[in-house]
XYZ file of N, CA and C in Angstrom:
453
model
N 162.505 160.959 153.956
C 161.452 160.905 153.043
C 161.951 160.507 151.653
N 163.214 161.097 151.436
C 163.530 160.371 149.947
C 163.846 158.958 149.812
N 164.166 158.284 151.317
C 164.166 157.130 151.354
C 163.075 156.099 150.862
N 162.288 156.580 151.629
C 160.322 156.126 151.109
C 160.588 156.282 149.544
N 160.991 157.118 149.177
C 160.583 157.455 147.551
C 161.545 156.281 146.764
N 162.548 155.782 147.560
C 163.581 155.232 146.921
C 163.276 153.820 146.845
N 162.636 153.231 148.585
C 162.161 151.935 148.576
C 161.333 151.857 148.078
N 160.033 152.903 147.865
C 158.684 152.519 147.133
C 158.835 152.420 145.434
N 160.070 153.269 144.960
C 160.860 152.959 143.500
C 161.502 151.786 143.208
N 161.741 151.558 144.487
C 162.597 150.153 144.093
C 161.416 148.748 144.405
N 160.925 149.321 145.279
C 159.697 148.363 145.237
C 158.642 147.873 144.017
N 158.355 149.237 143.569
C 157.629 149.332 142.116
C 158.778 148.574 140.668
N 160.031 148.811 141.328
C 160.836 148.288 140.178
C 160.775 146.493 140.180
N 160.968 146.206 141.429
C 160.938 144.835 141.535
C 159.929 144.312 140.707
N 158.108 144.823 141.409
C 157.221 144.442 141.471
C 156.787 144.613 139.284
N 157.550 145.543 138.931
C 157.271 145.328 137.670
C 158.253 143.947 136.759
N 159.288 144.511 137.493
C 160.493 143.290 137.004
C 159.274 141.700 136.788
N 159.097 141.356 138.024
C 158.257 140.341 138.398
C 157.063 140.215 137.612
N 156.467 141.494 137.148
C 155.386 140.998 136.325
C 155.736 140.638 134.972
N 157.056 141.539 134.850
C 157.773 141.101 133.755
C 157.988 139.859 133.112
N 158.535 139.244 134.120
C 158.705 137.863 134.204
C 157.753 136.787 133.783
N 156.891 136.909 134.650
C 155.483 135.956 134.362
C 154.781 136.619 133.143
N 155.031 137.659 132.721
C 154.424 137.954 131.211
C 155.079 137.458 130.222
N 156.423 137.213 130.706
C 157.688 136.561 129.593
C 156.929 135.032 129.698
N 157.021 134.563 130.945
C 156.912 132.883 130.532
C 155.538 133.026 129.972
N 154.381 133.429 130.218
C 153.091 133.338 129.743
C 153.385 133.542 128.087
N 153.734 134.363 127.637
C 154.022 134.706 126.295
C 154.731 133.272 125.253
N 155.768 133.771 126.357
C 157.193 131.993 126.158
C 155.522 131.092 125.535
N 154.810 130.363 126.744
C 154.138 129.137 126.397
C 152.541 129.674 125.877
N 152.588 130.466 125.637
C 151.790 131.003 124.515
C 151.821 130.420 123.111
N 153.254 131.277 122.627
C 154.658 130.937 121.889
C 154.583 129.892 121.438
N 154.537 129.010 122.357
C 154.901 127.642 122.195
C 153.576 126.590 122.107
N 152.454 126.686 121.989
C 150.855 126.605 121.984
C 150.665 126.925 120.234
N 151.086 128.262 119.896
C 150.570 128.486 118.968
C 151.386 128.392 118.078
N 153.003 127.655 117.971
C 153.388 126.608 117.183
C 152.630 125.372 117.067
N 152.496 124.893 118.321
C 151.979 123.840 117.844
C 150.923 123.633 117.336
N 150.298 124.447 117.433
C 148.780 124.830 117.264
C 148.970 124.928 115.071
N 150.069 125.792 114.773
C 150.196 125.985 113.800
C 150.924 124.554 112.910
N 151.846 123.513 113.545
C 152.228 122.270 112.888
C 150.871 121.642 113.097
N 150.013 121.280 113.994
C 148.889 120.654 113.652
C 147.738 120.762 112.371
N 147.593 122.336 112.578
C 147.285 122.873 111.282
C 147.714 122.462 109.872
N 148.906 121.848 110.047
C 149.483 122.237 108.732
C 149.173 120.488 108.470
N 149.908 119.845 109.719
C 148.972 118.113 109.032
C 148.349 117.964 108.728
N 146.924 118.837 109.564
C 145.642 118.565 109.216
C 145.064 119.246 107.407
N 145.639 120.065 106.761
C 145.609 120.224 105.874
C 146.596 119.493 104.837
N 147.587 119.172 104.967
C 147.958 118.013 104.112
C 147.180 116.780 104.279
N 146.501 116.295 105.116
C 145.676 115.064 105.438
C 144.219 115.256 104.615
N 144.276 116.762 105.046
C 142.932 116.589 104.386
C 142.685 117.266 102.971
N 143.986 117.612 102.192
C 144.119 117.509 100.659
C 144.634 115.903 100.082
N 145.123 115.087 100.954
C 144.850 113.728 100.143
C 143.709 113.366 100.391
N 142.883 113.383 101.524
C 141.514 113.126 102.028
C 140.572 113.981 100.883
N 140.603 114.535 100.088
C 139.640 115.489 99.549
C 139.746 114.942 97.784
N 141.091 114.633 97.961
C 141.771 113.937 96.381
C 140.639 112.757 96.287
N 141.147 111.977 97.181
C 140.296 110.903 96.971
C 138.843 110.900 96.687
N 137.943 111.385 98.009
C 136.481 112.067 97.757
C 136.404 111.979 96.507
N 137.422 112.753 95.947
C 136.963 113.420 94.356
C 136.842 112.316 93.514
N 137.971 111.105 93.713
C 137.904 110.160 93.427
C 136.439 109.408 93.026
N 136.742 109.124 94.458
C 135.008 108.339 94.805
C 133.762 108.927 93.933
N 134.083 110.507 93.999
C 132.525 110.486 93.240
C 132.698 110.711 91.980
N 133.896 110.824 91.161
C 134.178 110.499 90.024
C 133.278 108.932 89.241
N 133.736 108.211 90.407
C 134.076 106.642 90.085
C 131.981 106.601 90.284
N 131.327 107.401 91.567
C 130.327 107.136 91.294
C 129.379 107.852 90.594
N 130.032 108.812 89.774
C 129.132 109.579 89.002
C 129.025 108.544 87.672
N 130.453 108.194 87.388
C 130.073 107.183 86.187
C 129.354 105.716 86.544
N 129.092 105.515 87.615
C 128.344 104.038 87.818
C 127.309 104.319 88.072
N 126.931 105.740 88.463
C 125.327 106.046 88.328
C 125.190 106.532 86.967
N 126.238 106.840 86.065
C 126.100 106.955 84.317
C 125.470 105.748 83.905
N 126.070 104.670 84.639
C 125.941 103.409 84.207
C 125.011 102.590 84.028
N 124.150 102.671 85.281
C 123.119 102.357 85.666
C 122.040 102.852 85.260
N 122.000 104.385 85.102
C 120.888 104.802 84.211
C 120.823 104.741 82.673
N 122.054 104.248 82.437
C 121.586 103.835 80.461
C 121.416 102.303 80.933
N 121.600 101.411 81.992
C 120.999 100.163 81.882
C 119.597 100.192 82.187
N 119.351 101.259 83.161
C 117.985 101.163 83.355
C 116.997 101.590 82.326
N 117.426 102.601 81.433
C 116.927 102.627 80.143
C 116.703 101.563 79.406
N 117.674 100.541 79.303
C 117.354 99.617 78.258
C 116.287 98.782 78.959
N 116.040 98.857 79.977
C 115.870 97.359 80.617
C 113.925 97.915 80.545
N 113.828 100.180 80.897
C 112.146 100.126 80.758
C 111.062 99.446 79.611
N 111.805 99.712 78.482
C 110.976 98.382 77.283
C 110.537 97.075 78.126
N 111.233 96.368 78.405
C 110.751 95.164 78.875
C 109.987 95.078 80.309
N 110.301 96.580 80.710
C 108.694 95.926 82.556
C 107.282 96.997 81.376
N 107.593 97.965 80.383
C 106.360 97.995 79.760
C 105.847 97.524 79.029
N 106.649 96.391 78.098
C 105.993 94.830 77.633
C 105.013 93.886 78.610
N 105.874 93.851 79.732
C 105.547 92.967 80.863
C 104.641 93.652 81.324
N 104.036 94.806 81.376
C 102.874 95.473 82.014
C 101.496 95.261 80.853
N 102.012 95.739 79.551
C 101.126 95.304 78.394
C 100.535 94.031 78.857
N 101.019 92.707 78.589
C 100.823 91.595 78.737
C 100.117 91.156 80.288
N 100.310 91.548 81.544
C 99.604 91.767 82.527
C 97.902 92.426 82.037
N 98.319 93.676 81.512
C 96.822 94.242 81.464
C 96.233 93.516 80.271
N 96.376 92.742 79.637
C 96.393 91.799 78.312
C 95.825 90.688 79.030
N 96.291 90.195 79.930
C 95.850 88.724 80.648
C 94.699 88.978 81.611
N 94.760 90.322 82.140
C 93.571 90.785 82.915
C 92.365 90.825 81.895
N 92.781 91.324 80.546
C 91.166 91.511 79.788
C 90.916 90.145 79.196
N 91.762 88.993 79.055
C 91.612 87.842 78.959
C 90.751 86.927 80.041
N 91.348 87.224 81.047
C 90.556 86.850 82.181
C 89.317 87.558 82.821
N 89.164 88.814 82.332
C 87.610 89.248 82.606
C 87.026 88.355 81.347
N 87.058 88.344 80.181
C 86.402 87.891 79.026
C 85.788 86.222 79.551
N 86.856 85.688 79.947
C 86.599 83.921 79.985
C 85.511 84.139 81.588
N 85.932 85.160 82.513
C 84.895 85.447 83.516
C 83.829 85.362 83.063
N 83.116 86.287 82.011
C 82.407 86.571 81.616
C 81.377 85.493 81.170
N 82.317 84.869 79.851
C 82.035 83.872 79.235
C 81.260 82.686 80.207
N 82.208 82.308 81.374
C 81.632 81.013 82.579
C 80.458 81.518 82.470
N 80.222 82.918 83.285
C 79.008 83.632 83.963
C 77.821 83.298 82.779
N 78.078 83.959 82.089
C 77.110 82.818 80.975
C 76.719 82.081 80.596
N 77.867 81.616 80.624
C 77.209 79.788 80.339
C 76.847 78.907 81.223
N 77.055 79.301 82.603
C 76.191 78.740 84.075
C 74.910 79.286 83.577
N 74.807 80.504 83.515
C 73.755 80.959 83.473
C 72.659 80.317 82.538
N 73.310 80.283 81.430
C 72.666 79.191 79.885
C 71.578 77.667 80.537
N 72.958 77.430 81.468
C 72.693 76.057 81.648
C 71.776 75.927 82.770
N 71.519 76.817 83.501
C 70.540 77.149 84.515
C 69.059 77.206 84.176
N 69.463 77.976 82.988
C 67.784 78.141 82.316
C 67.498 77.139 81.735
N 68.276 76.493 80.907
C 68.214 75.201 80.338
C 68.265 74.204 80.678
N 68.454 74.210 82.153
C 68.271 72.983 82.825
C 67.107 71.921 82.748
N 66.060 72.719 83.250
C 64.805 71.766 82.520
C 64.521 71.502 81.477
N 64.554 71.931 80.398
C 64.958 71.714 79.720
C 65.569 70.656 78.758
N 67.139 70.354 79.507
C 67.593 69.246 79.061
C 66.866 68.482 79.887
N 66.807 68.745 81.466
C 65.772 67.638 82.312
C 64.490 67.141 81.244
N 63.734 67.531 80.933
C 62.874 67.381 80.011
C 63.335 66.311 78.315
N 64.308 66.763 77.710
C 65.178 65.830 76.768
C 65.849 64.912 77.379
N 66.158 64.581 78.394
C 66.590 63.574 78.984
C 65.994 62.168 78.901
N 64.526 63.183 79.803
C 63.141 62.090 80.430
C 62.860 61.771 78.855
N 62.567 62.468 78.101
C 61.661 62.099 76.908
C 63.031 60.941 76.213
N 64.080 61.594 75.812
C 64.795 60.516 75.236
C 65.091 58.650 76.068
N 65.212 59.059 77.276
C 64.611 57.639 78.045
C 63.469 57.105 77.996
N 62.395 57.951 77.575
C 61.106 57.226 77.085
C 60.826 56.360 76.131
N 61.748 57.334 74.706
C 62.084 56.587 73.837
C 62.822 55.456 73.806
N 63.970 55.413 74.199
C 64.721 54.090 74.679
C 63.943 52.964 74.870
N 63.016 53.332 76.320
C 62.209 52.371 76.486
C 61.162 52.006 76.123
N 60.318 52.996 74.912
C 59.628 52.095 73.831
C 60.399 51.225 72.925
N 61.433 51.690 72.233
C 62.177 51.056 71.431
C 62.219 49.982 71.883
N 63.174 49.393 73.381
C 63.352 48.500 74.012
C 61.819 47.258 73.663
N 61.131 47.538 73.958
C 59.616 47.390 74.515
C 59.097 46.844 72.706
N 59.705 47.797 71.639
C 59.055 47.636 70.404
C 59.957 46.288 70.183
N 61.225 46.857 70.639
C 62.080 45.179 69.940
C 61.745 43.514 70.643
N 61.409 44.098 72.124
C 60.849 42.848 72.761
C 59.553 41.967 72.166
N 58.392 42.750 71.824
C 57.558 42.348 71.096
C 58.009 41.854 69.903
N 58.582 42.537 69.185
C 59.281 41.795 67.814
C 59.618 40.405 68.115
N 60.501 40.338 68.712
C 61.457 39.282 69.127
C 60.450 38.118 70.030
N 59.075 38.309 70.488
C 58.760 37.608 71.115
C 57.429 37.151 70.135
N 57.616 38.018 69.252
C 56.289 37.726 68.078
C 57.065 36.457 67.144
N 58.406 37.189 66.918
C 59.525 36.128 66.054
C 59.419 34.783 66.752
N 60.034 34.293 67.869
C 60.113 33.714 68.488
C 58.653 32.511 68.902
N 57.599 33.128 68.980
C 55.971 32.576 69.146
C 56.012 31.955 67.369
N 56.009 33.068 66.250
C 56.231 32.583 65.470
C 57.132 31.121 64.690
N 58.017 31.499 65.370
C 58.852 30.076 65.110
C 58.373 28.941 65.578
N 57.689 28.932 67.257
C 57.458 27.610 67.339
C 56.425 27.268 67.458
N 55.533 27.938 66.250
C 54.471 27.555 66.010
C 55.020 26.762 64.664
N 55.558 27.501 63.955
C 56.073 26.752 62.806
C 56.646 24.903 63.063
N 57.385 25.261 64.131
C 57.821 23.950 64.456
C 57.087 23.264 64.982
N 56.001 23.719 65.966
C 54.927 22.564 66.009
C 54.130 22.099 64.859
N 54.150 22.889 63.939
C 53.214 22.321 62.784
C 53.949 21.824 61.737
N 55.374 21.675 61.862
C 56.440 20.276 61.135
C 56.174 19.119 62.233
């Protein structure tokens, strides 16, 4: 019976030895994981303090070109609210002369007969005039050669 006690001791001794073992290498490449684990780390933070330098860079560079841009865009609002003046300026120009046409079609609408009427009458005249000078001219003319028949 102390034999049993001796193989099942030595059995248990092995069987720990052995776990021993595989807890060593597990550890070992553990070990060796969380070096590397820790040099990666350490690139990745030197990479990403020049990576962050720069950033800073960049928005350095674009904080002053959006400085930039907004004192140009300042100078430049005077001139689209000139250019808007002058728009709403040409609009009340162009309602006015609207206006103005609309009227004066209108003028000439009513006045149409009007002038139709000064038209006809001044062609009337014409053609008495015409009509007064023909008689003249044919009274002149009768006149004359009566004269000359009676030389």
């Amino acid at each position: 019976m102390i034999v049993i006690l001796y193989v099942a001791a030595l059995i248990a001794a092995i069987a720990l030895l052995v776990i021993a073992i595989y807890l060593s290498k597990t550890l070992k490449s553990a070990s060796q994981t969380m070096n590397e684990v820790a040099k990666t780390v350490e690139k990745m933070t030197s990479e990403l303090q020049g990576i962050s330098g720069e950033a800073q860079q960049l928005l350095d560079k674009t904080n002053s070109l959006l400085d930039d841009v907004n004192g140009k865009v300042a100078k430049v609002d005077p001139v689209f609210d000139a250019i808007g003046d002058v728009g709403t300026s040409l609009l009340g120009l162009s309602q006015s002369v609207r206006e103005l046409a609309t009227l004066a079609t209108n003028k000439v609408s009513t006045n149409e007969k009007k002038v139709a009427q000064a038209i006809s009458v001044s062609r009337s005249l014409l053609a008495f005039k015409d009509k007064l000078k023909a008689n003249k001219t044919a009274k002149q003319a009768a006149k004359e050669a009566e004269q000359e028949s009676n030389l």
